[in-house]
Structure formats: C-alpha cells, structure tokens
C-alpha cells in the first residue's frame, strides 16, 4: 500500500470552497484512477490543510491517469484558485498496519 501526504496552503476565506472542490476532485480520482480515497485535515497552522491519499501501490499513484470528467475539471480549477501553494510532503510505503475501523471492546 502507498500513501501520498499533501500540504495545502489556502487563501484567507476560501476553506469552505476548497473543501468542497477537494471532495469532488477526490471522488473523481477514486472513481477513475483506482485510489482508495483520501482524507483532508485542518492543521494547527492557519490556512494550512493536510491531505493524505491511499493507493494500492506507488505504481498506481504514478500512472498517467487521463480521463474526461467535467465536474473534476471544474473542481480542480476551483481548488487551484483557493491555493497559495501545495506540495507532496511525503511519499510513503506502508511497512506495518494496525489502523482499525471500529473501537475495541472494553474489558
């Protein structure tokens, strides 16, 4: 499994627009490119959001994913208009995994 971690610095007052556009872009990538999806987080820095996307492999993430999706194009443009800058902070290969989807039963 492969994880890409992104840092997005967004313009003042654009968080809501950015989050809506990010969700549509993420949905399209999931549907057309074979990702497992992504999560977006507010950081402790003003106007900085962190996202991570999970993929079956680095090779799947690196593929030249070309598809035509009007909502994707509109949303990607909207995301870019909200950005001051963005970059891929980490490219990670999973070595060990104990992330759970439910809470443990208490003893």
CSV table of C-alpha atoms in Angstrom, one decimal, residues 5-103:
chain,number,residue,atom,x,y,z
A,5,UNK,CA,0.7,13.2,2.0
A,6,UNK,CA,-0.1,16.7,0.7
A,7,UNK,CA,0.1,20.1,2.3
A,8,UNK,CA,-2.2,22.8,1.0
A,9,UNK,CA,-1.8,26.4,1.9
A,10,UNK,CA,-5.1,28.1,1.1
A,11,UNK,CA,-6.0,31.8,0.7
A,12,UNK,CA,-7.9,33.5,3.6
A,13,UNK,CA,-11.6,32.9,3.4
A,14,UNK,CA,-11.5,30.0,1.0
A,15,UNK,CA,-11.7,27.0,3.3
A,16,UNK,CA,-15.3,26.1,2.5
A,17,UNK,CA,-14.8,26.4,-1.3
A,18,UNK,CA,-11.5,24.5,-1.1
A,19,UNK,CA,-13.0,21.6,0.9
A,20,UNK,CA,-16.0,21.3,-1.5
A,21,UNK,CA,-13.7,21.3,-4.5
A,22,UNK,CA,-11.2,18.9,-2.9
A,23,UNK,CA,-14.1,16.4,-2.2
A,24,UNK,CA,-15.2,16.4,-5.8
A,25,UNK,CA,-11.6,16.0,-7.1
A,26,UNK,CA,-11.0,13.2,-4.6
A,27,UNK,CA,-14.3,11.4,-5.7
A,28,UNK,CA,-13.2,11.6,-9.3
A,29,UNK,CA,-9.8,10.3,-8.6
A,30,UNK,CA,-11.3,7.4,-6.6
A,31,UNK,CA,-13.8,6.6,-9.4
A,32,UNK,CA,-11.4,6.9,-12.4
A,33,UNK,CA,-7.9,6.3,-11.1
A,34,UNK,CA,-8.0,3.4,-8.7
A,35,UNK,CA,-7.2,5.1,-5.4
A,36,UNK,CA,-8.7,4.0,-2.1
A,37,UNK,CA,-9.7,7.6,-1.4
A,38,UNK,CA,-8.3,10.4,0.7
A,39,UNK,CA,-8.8,12.4,4.0
A,40,UNK,CA,-8.4,16.1,4.5
A,41,UNK,CA,-7.4,17.6,7.8
A,42,UNK,CA,-7.1,21.1,9.3
A,43,UNK,CA,-3.7,21.6,10.7
A,44,UNK,CA,-2.6,23.8,13.7
A,45,UNK,CA,-1.2,26.3,11.2
A,46,UNK,CA,-3.6,29.0,9.9
A,47,UNK,CA,-4.8,28.3,6.3
A,48,UNK,CA,-2.9,25.1,6.1
A,49,UNK,CA,-4.7,21.8,5.4
A,50,UNK,CA,-3.1,18.4,5.1
A,51,UNK,CA,-4.5,15.6,3.0
A,52,UNK,CA,-3.4,12.0,2.5
A,53,UNK,CA,-4.4,9.7,-0.2
A,54,UNK,CA,-4.2,5.9,0.0
A,55,UNK,CA,-3.4,3.8,-3.1
A,56,UNK,CA,-2.9,0.1,-3.8
A,57,UNK,CA,0.7,0.8,-4.9
A,58,UNK,CA,3.1,3.6,-5.9
A,59,UNK,CA,2.8,2.4,-9.5
A,60,UNK,CA,-0.9,3.0,-9.5
A,61,UNK,CA,-0.4,6.5,-8.0
A,62,UNK,CA,2.3,7.4,-10.6
A,63,UNK,CA,0.3,6.3,-13.6
A,64,UNK,CA,-0.7,8.9,-16.1
A,65,UNK,CA,-4.4,9.0,-15.3
A,66,UNK,CA,-6.2,10.6,-18.2
A,67,UNK,CA,-9.9,10.8,-18.1
A,68,UNK,CA,-12.6,13.3,-19.1
A,69,UNK,CA,-14.9,14.4,-16.3
A,70,UNK,CA,-16.4,17.9,-16.4
A,71,UNK,CA,-17.0,18.1,-12.7
A,72,UNK,CA,-13.4,17.1,-12.0
A,73,UNK,CA,-12.1,19.8,-14.3
A,74,UNK,CA,-14.3,22.5,-12.7
A,75,UNK,CA,-13.5,21.4,-9.2
A,76,UNK,CA,-9.7,21.1,-9.8
A,77,UNK,CA,-9.8,24.7,-11.2
A,78,UNK,CA,-11.7,25.8,-8.1
A,79,UNK,CA,-9.2,24.1,-5.8
A,80,UNK,CA,-6.3,25.8,-7.6
A,81,UNK,CA,-7.9,29.2,-7.3
A,82,UNK,CA,-8.1,28.7,-3.5
A,83,UNK,CA,-4.4,27.7,-3.2
A,84,UNK,CA,-1.4,29.8,-2.2
A,85,UNK,CA,0.7,26.7,-2.7
A,86,UNK,CA,0.6,22.9,-2.4
A,87,UNK,CA,3.2,20.2,-2.4
A,88,UNK,CA,3.5,16.5,-1.8
A,89,UNK,CA,5.2,16.3,1.6
A,90,UNK,CA,5.7,12.6,1.8
A,91,UNK,CA,5.5,9.5,-0.4
A,92,UNK,CA,5.1,6.6,1.9
A,93,UNK,CA,5.2,2.8,1.6
A,94,UNK,CA,3.2,1.1,4.4
A,95,UNK,CA,5.5,-1.1,6.4
A,96,UNK,CA,3.2,-2.1,9.3
A,97,UNK,CA,-0.6,-1.6,9.6
A,98,UNK,CA,-2.9,-1.6,12.6
A,99,UNK,CA,-5.3,1.1,11.7
A,100,UNK,CA,-8.8,-0.1,12.7
A,101,UNK,CA,-12.3,1.0,11.5
A,102,UNK,CA,-14.0,0.3,14.8
A,103,UNK,CA,-13.2,0.8,18.5
